[in-house]
Tab-separated table of C-alpha atoms and ligand atoms in Angstrom:
chain	number	residue	atom	x	y	z
U	1	UNK	CA	-38.740	-22.788	26.455
U	2	UNK	CA	-38.810	-26.101	27.291
U	3	UNK	CA	-40.868	-25.770	30.245
U	4	UNK	CA	-44.454	-23.712	30.317
U	5	UNK	CA	-43.133	-22.476	33.544
U	6	UNK	CA	-40.379	-19.860	31.701
U	7	UNK	CA	-40.447	-17.167	29.559
U	8	UNK	CA	-39.288	-13.559	29.334
U	9	UNK	CA	-41.132	-10.657	30.356
U	10	UNK	CA	-40.483	-6.428	29.253
U	11	UNK	CA	-37.217	-5.788	30.899
U	12	UNK	CA	-35.297	-8.987	28.598
U	13	UNK	CA	-35.345	-10.867	32.014
U	14	UNK	CA	-36.190	-14.437	32.891
U	15	UNK	CA	-39.450	-15.453	34.302
U	16	UNK	CA	-40.330	-18.192	36.075
U	17	UNK	CA	-43.574	-19.723	37.697
U	18	UNK	CA	-44.578	-15.575	36.866
U	19	UNK	CA	-41.331	-14.484	38.846
U	20	UNK	CA	-39.132	-12.505	37.252
U	21	UNK	CA	-35.457	-14.136	38.079
U	22	UNK	CA	-33.841	-11.086	38.280
U	23	UNK	CA	-35.595	-9.611	41.152
U	24	UNK	CA	-36.018	-12.727	42.962
U	25	UNK	CA	-32.081	-13.622	42.796
U	26	UNK	CA	-31.810	-9.782	44.369
U	27	UNK	CA	-34.608	-10.791	46.979
U	28	UNK	CA	-32.473	-14.140	48.197
U	29	UNK	CA	-29.092	-13.255	46.861
U	30	UNK	CA	-27.511	-16.466	44.526
U	31	UNK	CA	-27.118	-19.536	44.343
U	32	UNK	CA	-30.701	-20.009	44.499
U	33	UNK	CA	-33.266	-23.030	43.779
U	34	UNK	CA	-36.533	-21.879	42.925
U	35	UNK	CA	-39.262	-24.419	43.528
U	36	UNK	CA	-42.515	-24.133	41.512
U	37	UNK	CA	-45.262	-25.378	43.732
U	38	UNK	CA	-47.815	-25.651	41.243
U	39	UNK	CA	-45.564	-27.417	39.039
U	40	UNK	CA	-44.897	-30.145	41.391
U	41	UNK	CA	-48.962	-30.559	41.929
U	42	UNK	CA	-49.691	-31.106	38.587
U	43	UNK	CA	-47.204	-33.824	37.863
U	44	UNK	CA	-47.911	-35.377	40.715
U	45	UNK	CA	-51.639	-35.193	39.573
U	46	UNK	CA	-51.166	-36.014	36.124
U	47	UNK	CA	-49.812	-39.600	37.683
U	48	UNK	CA	-52.697	-40.064	40.741
U	49	UNK	CA	-55.158	-39.704	38.082
U	50	UNK	CA	-53.835	-41.381	35.079
U	51	UNK	CA	-52.747	-44.239	37.777
U	52	UNK	CA	-56.812	-44.362	39.178
U	53	UNK	CA	-58.068	-43.823	35.973
U	54	UNK	CA	-56.056	-47.013	34.147
U	55	UNK	CA	-54.925	-48.919	36.825
U	56	UNK	CA	-56.513	-51.443	39.591
U	57	UNK	CA	-57.942	-49.576	42.849
U	58	UNK	CA	-55.298	-48.941	45.294
U	59	UNK	CA	-52.423	-48.132	42.513
U	60	UNK	CA	-50.621	-45.225	43.629
U	61	UNK	CA	-47.507	-43.414	42.686
U	62	UNK	CA	-44.603	-42.518	45.353
U	63	UNK	CA	-42.393	-40.084	45.384
U	64	UNK	CA	-38.843	-40.783	45.291
U	65	UNK	CA	-37.693	-38.387	47.668
U	66	UNK	CA	-34.291	-39.151	47.170
U	67	UNK	CA	-34.579	-36.063	44.093
U	68	UNK	CA	-35.933	-33.774	45.981
U	69	UNK	CA	-36.321	-34.140	50.429
U	70	UNK	CA	-37.359	-31.156	52.812
U	71	UNK	CA	-40.073	-30.814	55.349
U	72	UNK	CA	-41.701	-29.205	53.078
U	73	UNK	CA	-42.016	-31.819	49.661
U	74	UNK	CA	-43.401	-33.995	51.876
U	75	UNK	CA	-46.616	-32.015	53.133
U	76	UNK	CA	-46.521	-31.098	49.869
U	77	UNK	CA	-47.203	-35.171	48.912
U	78	UNK	CA	-49.031	-35.413	52.099
U	79	UNK	CA	-51.487	-33.378	50.289
U	80	UNK	CA	-51.956	-34.564	47.467
U	81	UNK	CA	-52.373	-37.493	49.333
U	82	UNK	CA	-49.691	-39.783	47.496
U	83	UNK	CA	-46.827	-42.229	49.102
U	84	UNK	CA	-43.349	-41.711	49.049
U	85	UNK	CA	-39.950	-43.353	48.328
U	86	UNK	CA	-37.091	-43.169	51.140
U	87	UNK	CA	-33.925	-44.514	51.880
U	88	UNK	CA	-32.450	-43.005	54.849
U	89	UNK	CA	-32.592	-42.279	58.208
U	90	UNK	CA	-32.105	-38.935	57.461
U	91	UNK	CA	-35.311	-38.647	54.240
U	92	UNK	CA	-37.534	-40.904	56.812
U	93	UNK	CA	-36.686	-38.537	59.545
U	94	UNK	CA	-37.601	-36.035	58.141
U	95	UNK	CA	-40.941	-37.145	56.826
U	96	UNK	CA	-41.940	-37.943	60.498
U	97	UNK	CA	-40.861	-33.875	61.281
U	98	UNK	CA	-42.656	-32.632	57.848
U	99	UNK	CA	-45.782	-34.988	60.299
U	100	UNK	CA	-46.178	-37.082	56.880
U	101	UNK	CA	-48.120	-40.412	57.139
U	102	UNK	CA	-45.646	-43.066	57.843
U	103	UNK	CA	-48.101	-45.924	56.602
U	104	UNK	CA	-47.701	-44.737	53.042
U	105	UNK	CA	-44.134	-44.651	53.452
U	106	UNK	CA	-41.719	-47.110	51.846
U	107	UNK	CA	-38.410	-47.521	52.789
U	108	UNK	CA	-35.659	-48.792	50.574
U	109	UNK	CA	-31.580	-49.231	50.302
U	110	UNK	CA	-30.035	-52.158	49.391
U	111	UNK	CA	-27.744	-52.048	52.537
U	112	UNK	CA	-30.053	-50.833	55.926
U	113	UNK	CA	-28.333	-50.971	59.037
U	114	UNK	CA	-30.228	-52.737	62.777
U	115	UNK	CA	-29.959	-49.635	63.693
U	116	UNK	CA	-31.795	-48.175	60.245
U	117	UNK	CA	-34.523	-51.207	60.661
U	118	UNK	CA	-35.705	-50.792	64.072
U	119	UNK	CA	-35.569	-47.017	64.193
U	120	UNK	CA	-37.924	-47.502	60.102
U	121	UNK	CA	-39.724	-49.451	62.378
U	122	UNK	CA	-40.145	-47.145	65.224
U	123	UNK	CA	-41.627	-44.364	63.554
U	124	UNK	CA	-43.974	-46.291	61.909
U	125	UNK	CA	-42.855	-46.749	58.412
U	126	UNK	CA	-45.516	-48.383	56.779
U	127	UNK	CA	-43.800	-51.071	54.648
U	128	UNK	CA	-39.900	-52.277	53.918
U	129	UNK	CA	-38.361	-52.352	50.092
U	130	UNK	CA	-36.455	-55.554	51.044
U	131	UNK	CA	-32.980	-55.664	49.253
U	132	UNK	CA	-31.622	-59.344	50.311
U	133	UNK	CA	-31.853	-62.621	53.195
U	134	UNK	CA	-30.140	-61.016	55.492
U	135	UNK	CA	-32.193	-57.899	55.312
U	136	UNK	CA	-35.233	-60.133	55.597
U	137	UNK	CA	-33.072	-61.869	58.421
U	138	UNK	CA	-33.027	-58.772	60.886
U	139	UNK	CA	-36.004	-57.249	59.514
U	140	UNK	CA	-37.717	-60.717	61.509
U	141	UNK	CA	-35.570	-60.163	63.659
U	142	UNK	CA	-36.307	-56.680	64.639
U	143	UNK	CA	-40.043	-56.846	64.158
U	144	UNK	CA	-40.175	-59.499	66.095
U	145	UNK	CA	-38.472	-58.087	68.986
U	146	UNK	CA	-40.971	-54.845	68.466
U	147	UNK	CA	-44.413	-57.187	68.924
U	148	UNK	CA	-44.927	-56.405	65.054
U	149	UNK	CA	-45.880	-57.711	62.288
U	150	UNK	CA	-43.910	-56.344	59.330
U	151	UNK	CA	-45.118	-55.476	55.524
U	152	UNK	CA	-42.286	-55.759	53.127
U	153	UNK	CA	-41.864	-55.719	49.546
U	154	UNK	CA	-39.309	-58.403	47.735
U	155	UNK	CA	-37.023	-56.135	45.480
U	156	UNK	CA	-36.114	-58.276	41.982
U	157	UNK	CA	-33.628	-57.624	39.449
U	158	UNK	CA	-35.915	-58.355	36.393
U	159	UNK	CA	-32.468	-58.125	34.247
U	160	UNK	CA	-33.320	-55.612	31.809
U	161	UNK	CA	-31.295	-52.922	31.102
U	162	UNK	CA	-33.328	-49.959	29.496
U	163	UNK	CA	-29.799	-48.294	27.821
U	164	UNK	CA	-29.387	-44.991	30.156
U	165	UNK	CA	-26.361	-43.841	31.669
U	166	UNK	CA	-24.578	-47.055	33.249
U	167	UNK	CA	-24.545	-45.137	36.999
U	168	UNK	CA	-28.195	-44.270	36.805
U	169	UNK	CA	-28.864	-47.746	35.472
U	170	UNK	CA	-30.369	-50.183	38.280
U	171	UNK	CA	-32.424	-53.312	36.888
U	172	UNK	CA	-29.788	-55.960	35.436
U	173	UNK	CA	-28.934	-58.498	36.689
U	174	UNK	CA	-25.562	-57.975	38.309
U	175	UNK	CA	-26.739	-54.591	39.921
U	176	UNK	CA	-25.589	-54.354	43.650
U	177	UNK	CA	-29.939	-54.272	44.254
U	178	UNK	CA	-32.134	-56.751	44.254
U	179	UNK	CA	-32.148	-59.901	43.859
U	180	UNK	CA	-32.213	-61.850	40.695
U	181	UNK	CA	-34.764	-63.988	38.964
U	182	UNK	CA	-33.066	-65.463	36.309
U	183	UNK	CA	-30.670	-67.142	38.661
U	184	UNK	CA	-33.882	-68.471	40.470
U	185	UNK	CA	-32.167	-66.777	43.703
U	186	UNK	CA	-35.629	-64.364	44.033
U	187	UNK	CA	-37.578	-67.310	43.456
U	188	UNK	CA	-35.404	-69.583	46.752
U	189	UNK	CA	-35.940	-65.937	48.411
U	190	UNK	CA	-39.340	-65.922	48.413
U	191	UNK	CA	-39.803	-69.512	49.352
U	192	UNK	CA	-37.577	-69.007	52.838
U	193	UNK	CA	-39.286	-65.029	53.167
U	194	UNK	CA	-42.985	-67.041	53.262
U	195	UNK	CA	-41.826	-68.348	55.930
U	196	UNK	CA	-40.500	-65.793	58.112
U	197	UNK	CA	-43.013	-65.204	60.985
U	198	UNK	CA	-42.961	-61.193	61.655
U	199	UNK	CA	-43.186	-60.570	58.008
U	200	UNK	CA	-45.910	-60.161	56.227
U	201	UNK	CA	-45.163	-59.933	52.203
U	202	UNK	CA	-47.249	-58.104	50.229
U	203	UNK	CA	-45.418	-58.494	47.206
U	204	UNK	CA	-42.694	-57.264	44.689
U	205	UNK	CA	-40.518	-54.625	43.215
U	206	UNK	CA	-38.213	-53.334	40.787
U	207	UNK	CA	-36.579	-50.205	39.164
U	208	UNK	CA	-35.082	-51.149	36.086
U	209	UNK	CA	-33.201	-47.021	36.287
U	210	UNK	CA	-34.053	-43.989	34.932
U	211	UNK	CA	-34.446	-41.013	32.455
U	212	UNK	CA	-36.574	-43.374	30.261
U	213	UNK	CA	-38.723	-41.726	27.414
U	214	UNK	CA	-40.488	-44.925	26.660
U	215	UNK	CA	-42.904	-47.263	28.531
U	216	UNK	CA	-41.446	-50.473	26.509
U	217	UNK	CA	-38.524	-51.006	28.649
U	218	UNK	CA	-41.816	-51.216	31.713
U	219	UNK	CA	-43.588	-53.015	29.824
U	220	UNK	CA	-40.922	-55.497	29.408
U	221	UNK	CA	-40.543	-55.624	33.028
U	222	UNK	CA	-44.368	-55.492	34.383
U	223	UNK	CA	-44.369	-59.627	31.433
U	224	UNK	CA	-40.948	-60.731	33.681
U	225	UNK	CA	-42.342	-59.645	36.816
U	226	UNK	CA	-45.711	-60.486	35.975
U	227	UNK	CA	-44.039	-63.754	35.085
U	228	UNK	CA	-42.211	-64.513	38.176
U	229	UNK	CA	-45.571	-63.745	40.412
U	230	UNK	CA	-47.071	-66.116	38.424
U	231	UNK	CA	-44.914	-68.373	39.369
U	232	UNK	CA	-44.623	-67.759	42.595
U	233	UNK	CA	-48.035	-68.073	43.059
U	234	UNK	CA	-48.147	-71.541	41.017
U	235	UNK	CA	-45.101	-72.724	42.940
U	236	UNK	CA	-45.993	-71.468	47.291
U	237	UNK	CA	-49.612	-70.070	46.525
U	238	UNK	CA	-48.733	-66.788	47.508
U	239	UNK	CA	-50.526	-63.873	45.609
U	240	UNK	CA	-48.984	-60.514	45.656
U	241	UNK	CA	-50.796	-57.514	46.246
U	242	UNK	CA	-48.760	-55.172	44.928
U	243	UNK	CA	-46.077	-55.008	42.658
U	244	UNK	CA	-43.902	-51.378	42.443
U	245	UNK	CA	-42.588	-50.729	39.559
U	246	UNK	CA	-40.558	-48.386	39.856
U	247	UNK	CA	-39.640	-44.699	39.018
U	248	UNK	CA	-37.808	-43.647	36.159
U	249	UNK	CA	-40.025	-41.603	33.718
U	250	UNK	CA	-37.520	-39.084	32.185
U	251	UNK	CA	-37.611	-34.967	31.783
U	252	UNK	CA	-36.677	-32.426	29.285
U	253	UNK	CA	-33.343	-30.955	30.574
U	254	UNK	CA	-32.415	-29.872	26.389
U	255	UNK	CA	-34.769	-29.391	23.902
U	256	UNK	CA	-33.276	-32.438	22.381
U	257	UNK	CA	-35.525	-34.293	25.258
U	258	UNK	CA	-38.293	-35.889	23.597
U	259	UNK	CA	-41.580	-34.250	25.261
U	260	UNK	CA	-42.974	-37.148	27.585
U	261	UNK	CA	-46.429	-37.144	27.528
U	262	UNK	CA	-46.697	-38.882	31.133
U	263	UNK	CA	-50.520	-40.247	31.527
U	264	UNK	CA	-50.268	-41.254	27.907
U	265	UNK	CA	-47.070	-43.526	28.721
U	266	UNK	CA	-49.079	-44.797	32.008
U	267	UNK	CA	-52.290	-45.703	30.286
U	268	UNK	CA	-49.647	-48.017	27.295
U	269	UNK	CA	-48.463	-49.289	30.479
U	270	UNK	CA	-51.228	-50.290	32.223
U	271	UNK	CA	-52.617	-51.520	28.670
U	272	UNK	CA	-49.812	-53.874	28.604
U	273	UNK	CA	-50.294	-54.888	32.055
U	274	UNK	CA	-53.939	-55.929	32.054
U	275	UNK	CA	-53.359	-57.655	29.061
U	276	UNK	CA	-50.496	-59.992	30.203
U	277	UNK	CA	-52.415	-60.912	33.861
U	278	UNK	CA	-55.757	-61.907	31.190
U	279	UNK	CA	-52.916	-64.845	29.424
U	280	UNK	CA	-51.191	-65.160	32.554
U	281	UNK	CA	-55.114	-65.765	34.497
U	282	UNK	CA	-53.731	-63.478	37.123
U	283	UNK	CA	-55.837	-61.100	38.916
U	284	UNK	CA	-53.867	-57.749	38.122
U	285	UNK	CA	-51.965	-56.265	41.380
U	286	UNK	CA	-52.048	-52.997	43.061
U	287	UNK	CA	-49.249	-51.309	40.636
U	288	UNK	CA	-46.620	-48.959	42.723
U	289	UNK	CA	-44.675	-46.232	40.694
U	290	UNK	CA	-41.835	-44.542	42.016
U	291	UNK	CA	-41.402	-41.314	40.192
U	292	UNK	CA	-38.596	-39.215	41.627
U	293	UNK	CA	-36.958	-36.416	38.779
U	294	UNK	CA	-40.933	-36.581	36.395
U	295	UNK	CA	-42.637	-35.233	39.509
U	296	UNK	CA	-39.689	-32.225	40.478
U	297	UNK	CA	-36.663	-31.448	38.412
U	298	UNK	CA	-38.988	-29.091	35.640
U	299	UNK	CA	-39.968	-27.662	38.861
U	300	UNK	CA	-36.998	-26.491	39.245
U	301	UNK	CA	-34.322	-23.508	38.341
U	302	UNK	CA	-30.966	-22.505	39.622
U	303	UNK	CA	-29.865	-18.943	39.676
U	304	UNK	CA	-26.348	-17.867	39.916
U	305	UNK	CA	-24.728	-14.351	39.309
U	306	UNK	CA	-21.561	-14.430	37.089
U	307	UNK	CA	-18.131	-13.799	38.478
U	308	UNK	CA	-15.270	-13.823	35.416
U	309	UNK	CA	-15.531	-14.572	31.921
U	310	UNK	CA	-12.252	-15.421	31.039
U	311	UNK	CA	-11.572	-15.645	27.123
U	312	UNK	CA	-8.143	-17.638	26.368
U	313	UNK	CA	-7.812	-16.304	22.593
U	314	UNK	CA	-8.113	-18.871	20.891
U	315	UNK	CA	-8.934	-21.513	22.834
U	316	UNK	CA	-12.496	-21.683	24.771
U	317	UNK	CA	-14.393	-19.131	26.899
U	318	UNK	CA	-15.419	-19.587	30.559
U	319	UNK	CA	-18.453	-18.161	32.618
U	320	UNK	CA	-17.848	-18.335	36.112
U	321	UNK	CA	-20.194	-18.556	38.213
U	322	UNK	CA	-21.092	-18.751	42.235
U	323	UNK	CA	-22.195	-21.826	42.900
U	324	UNK	CA	-21.208	-25.210	40.532
U	325	UNK	CA	-20.534	-28.724	41.553
U	326	UNK	CA	-21.578	-28.337	45.031
U	327	UNK	CA	-24.871	-27.333	44.794
U	328	UNK	CA	-25.447	-29.123	41.523
U	329	UNK	CA	-22.963	-32.131	41.086
U	330	UNK	CA	-24.877	-33.841	38.078
U	331	UNK	CA	-22.698	-32.190	35.061
U	332	UNK	CA	-19.303	-33.654	36.658
U	333	UNK	CA	-20.150	-37.119	38.488
U	334	UNK	CA	-22.563	-38.137	34.726
U	335	UNK	CA	-22.030	-34.900	32.445
U	336	UNK	CA	-25.880	-34.242	32.601
U	337	UNK	CA	-26.952	-31.541	29.900
U	338	UNK	CA	-28.634	-28.774	30.777
U	339	UNK	CA	-30.256	-25.873	29.729
U	340	UNK	CA	-28.236	-22.460	30.989
U	341	UNK	CA	-29.491	-18.929	29.748
U	342	UNK	CA	-28.128	-15.409	31.350
U	343	UNK	CA	-31.664	-14.591	32.663
U	344	UNK	CA	-30.691	-10.383	33.370
U	345	UNK	CA	-30.681	-10.631	28.870
U	346	UNK	CA	-33.253	-13.212	27.655
U	347	UNK	CA	-34.091	-11.774	25.054
U	348	UNK	CA	-30.258	-10.575	23.787
U	349	UNK	CA	-28.744	-13.124	21.007
U	350	UNK	CA	-27.608	-17.046	22.678
U	351	UNK	CA	-24.186	-16.212	20.478
U	352	UNK	CA	-21.345	-16.601	23.325
U	353	UNK	CA	-20.328	-20.290	23.324
U	354	UNK	CA	-18.733	-20.365	27.140
U	355	UNK	CA	-17.871	-23.447	29.517
U	356	UNK	CA	-19.895	-22.656	32.960
U	357	UNK	CA	-17.590	-23.518	35.861
U	358	UNK	CA	-17.829	-23.274	39.244
U	359	UNK	CA	-16.076	-22.133	41.741
U	360	UNK	CA	-14.881	-24.923	43.463
U	361	UNK	CA	-11.490	-25.642	43.664
U	362	UNK	CA	-11.305	-28.164	40.966
U	363	UNK	CA	-11.033	-28.068	37.386
U	364	UNK	CA	-14.076	-30.846	36.824
U	365	UNK	CA	-16.199	-28.059	38.505
U	366	UNK	CA	-18.266	-27.465	35.594
U	367	UNK	CA	-22.241	-27.088	35.322
U	368	UNK	CA	-22.071	-27.141	31.250
U	369	UNK	CA	-19.042	-27.306	28.684
U	370	UNK	CA	-19.454	-25.274	25.441
U	371	UNK	CA	-23.365	-23.430	25.700
U	372	UNK	CA	-24.886	-20.597	23.791
U	373	UNK	CA	-25.017	-17.360	25.782
U	374	UNK	CA	-26.125	-14.158	25.691
U	375	UNK	CA	-22.594	-12.961	26.561
U	376	UNK	CA	-22.926	-11.536	30.258
U	377	UNK	CA	-20.478	-9.389	32.076
U	378	UNK	CA	-19.353	-9.799	35.968
U	379	UNK	CA	-23.494	-9.714	38.002
U	380	UNK	CA	-25.227	-11.013	35.881
U	381	UNK	CA	-27.857	-13.665	36.197
U	382	UNK	CA	-27.615	-16.804	35.459
U	383	UNK	CA	-30.281	-19.433	35.480
U	384	UNK	CA	-29.659	-23.188	34.941
U	385	UNK	CA	-32.801	-24.888	34.304
U	386	UNK	CA	-34.823	-28.289	35.337
U	387	UNK	CA	-32.696	-28.350	38.787
U	388	UNK	CA	-35.289	-29.156	40.714
U	389	UNK	CA	-34.285	-33.005	41.020
U	390	UNK	CA	-31.130	-34.240	42.546
U	391	UNK	CA	-29.550	-31.444	42.569
U	392	UNK	CA	-30.496	-29.920	45.857
U	393	UNK	CA	-30.313	-33.133	47.287
U	394	UNK	CA	-27.215	-33.810	45.840
U	395	UNK	CA	-25.785	-30.801	47.568
U	396	UNK	CA	-22.740	-31.074	49.951
U	397	UNK	CA	-20.383	-28.342	51.559
U	398	UNK	CA	-17.377	-29.531	49.655
U	399	UNK	CA	-14.945	-26.814	49.988
U	400	UNK	CA	-16.767	-24.830	53.048
U	401	UNK	CA	-19.367	-24.147	50.647
U	402	UNK	CA	-21.926	-23.529	52.499
U	403	UNK	CA	-25.616	-24.588	50.863
U	404	UNK	CA	-28.359	-22.588	48.943
U	405	UNK	CA	-31.381	-21.966	50.514
U	406	UNK	CA	-34.507	-23.437	48.161
U	407	UNK	CA	-37.219	-20.689	47.400
U	408	UNK	CA	-40.443	-21.885	46.523
U	409	UNK	CA	-43.308	-19.845	44.362
U	410	UNK	CA	-46.880	-20.730	44.357
U	411	UNK	CA	-49.376	-18.425	42.944
U	412	UNK	CA	-47.482	-15.473	43.162
U	413	UNK	CA	-46.059	-15.569	46.372
U	414	UNK	CA	-42.720	-16.805	47.308
U	415	UNK	CA	-41.841	-18.299	50.161
U	416	UNK	CA	-38.282	-20.331	51.706
U	417	UNK	CA	-39.106	-24.379	52.548
U	418	UNK	CA	-35.140	-24.120	53.372
U	419	UNK	CA	-32.899	-21.584	54.448
U	420	UNK	CA	-29.534	-20.823	53.122
U	421	UNK	CA	-26.779	-22.300	55.187
U	422	UNK	CA	-24.571	-20.042	56.554
U	423	UNK	CA	-20.911	-20.235	57.600
U	424	UNK	CA	-21.145	-21.197	61.214
U	425	UNK	CA	-23.819	-24.175	59.957
U	426	UNK	CA	-21.027	-24.730	57.780
U	427	UNK	CA	-18.545	-25.556	60.676
U	428	UNK	CA	-21.223	-26.278	63.347
U	429	UNK	CA	-20.000	-29.507	64.611
U	430	UNK	CA	-16.707	-29.057	64.624
U	431	UNK	CA	-15.437	-29.963	68.104
I	1	LLP	N1	-37.005	-46.366	42.613
I	1	LLP	C1	-36.116	-46.458	42.995
I	1	LLP	C2	-35.418	-47.829	43.729
I	1	LLP	C3	-34.756	-45.823	41.925
I	1	LLP	O1	-34.030	-46.355	42.806
I	1	LLP	C4	-35.001	-44.663	41.921
I	1	LLP	C5	-33.908	-43.737	41.547
I	1	LLP	C6	-36.065	-44.412	41.703
I	1	LLP	C7	-37.532	-44.311	42.568
I	1	LLP	C8	-36.717	-42.501	41.040
I	1	LLP	O2	-35.644	-42.563	39.775
I	1	LLP	P1	-36.417	-40.980	39.375
I	1	LLP	O3	-37.938	-41.365	39.033
I	1	LLP	O4	-35.762	-39.911	39.899
I	1	LLP	O5	-36.040	-41.684	37.856
I	1	LLP	N2	-28.377	-39.209	40.752
I	1	LLP	C9	-29.174	-39.778	39.575
I	1	LLP	C10	-29.959	-40.573	39.555
I	1	LLP	C11	-30.114	-41.568	40.836
I	1	LLP	C12	-31.602	-42.522	40.494
I	1	LLP	C13	-31.457	-43.361	41.338
I	1	LLP	N3	-33.038	-43.826	41.807
I	1	LLP	C14	-29.271	-38.247	38.776
I	1	LLP	O6	-28.592	-37.210	39.465
I	1	LLP	O7	-29.374	-38.561	37.578
């Protein structure tokens, strides 16, 4: 199996975090998001411990909560003692509701409105990751009105392309995020920003992309960022306290993806950082990283019930499920690969090749094309693996479909973290 929290029991049912998935589907109904809390905590500790061991004191991961946001995940991150990355008032509000210590909250986004900025400051967000000049002026003005000095990191683009999917690659010069080093604009803006009296510049941020399995793109980014930091120090005497390298380490969606040892990759990046700092005669800043999917993706699984099994003779087979792009839009958006298993027949041969189709009124509503499954019948349970990141957080009410619940599994106990939406919820805001 692609992850060690998945197995098959004596009934031939798929198990997840030690639970019989068919029993969970019966208990909670489908579609159903499952999250393995121990797996989340295991990943968080791997990052936290490796960063503490190999990087300067104060180096810490931030959970990129766009990957999975609900109150319970912020409580887990608070208990584990790591920081969070948020990108909207909605994520900030959720974290506040969960009593997350907001000094460990970083506020991202390429277009924060004045209202967003004020809301974040009023909620005591620790750091803004500023994207552009207009935003910096607005932060300075609003901080002045509120009588505070706001900690800020400046997001810069290191100008590298880690060769992932175009829509999830963000570090190149022409990206909509950040300000480019290559064009000289990042340096110019830093000079201006150092004169803004209500801003406390703490360092720089970059994010190169997602689903990266090698340390090499992070090392290249580190080199560019440290050279920039050295240039800023030489030019303006500013010493960068923090360097945030963003998120992006990959996860195994299918057997074709490599197995990745995060601690080992962090050590490789740390070795390179230490060497580069020596060469540039810099004290290594505190390093922050922003893992999203690598903390939660393989801690998640989605269960569906099979409806029709359609064999179009000589053409194609379809297995239709009671969910789809409304709860997982990733195949529709990015043609993302997934592992799909007939959970109620997990001990049977996977020799029926079919396209798993959702129930939205849209032919692109597919979860996966031409995958080999144990042939299901109506009523069988289908499991889609590695759905803990960017599934619940990207779910919609398209076709007025109610969102599934999130059930957490921990040490043999199951509990609801997010309730199933009702039809009343779906039209709850309608007048
Ligand atoms: N930090 C920043 C500034 C980011 O923009 C992102 C992701 C992350 C951290 C976390 O990246 P991760 O470790 O999760 O790869 N919806 C897409 C992913 C968009 C990612 C956007 N930014 C997907 O479903 O694959």
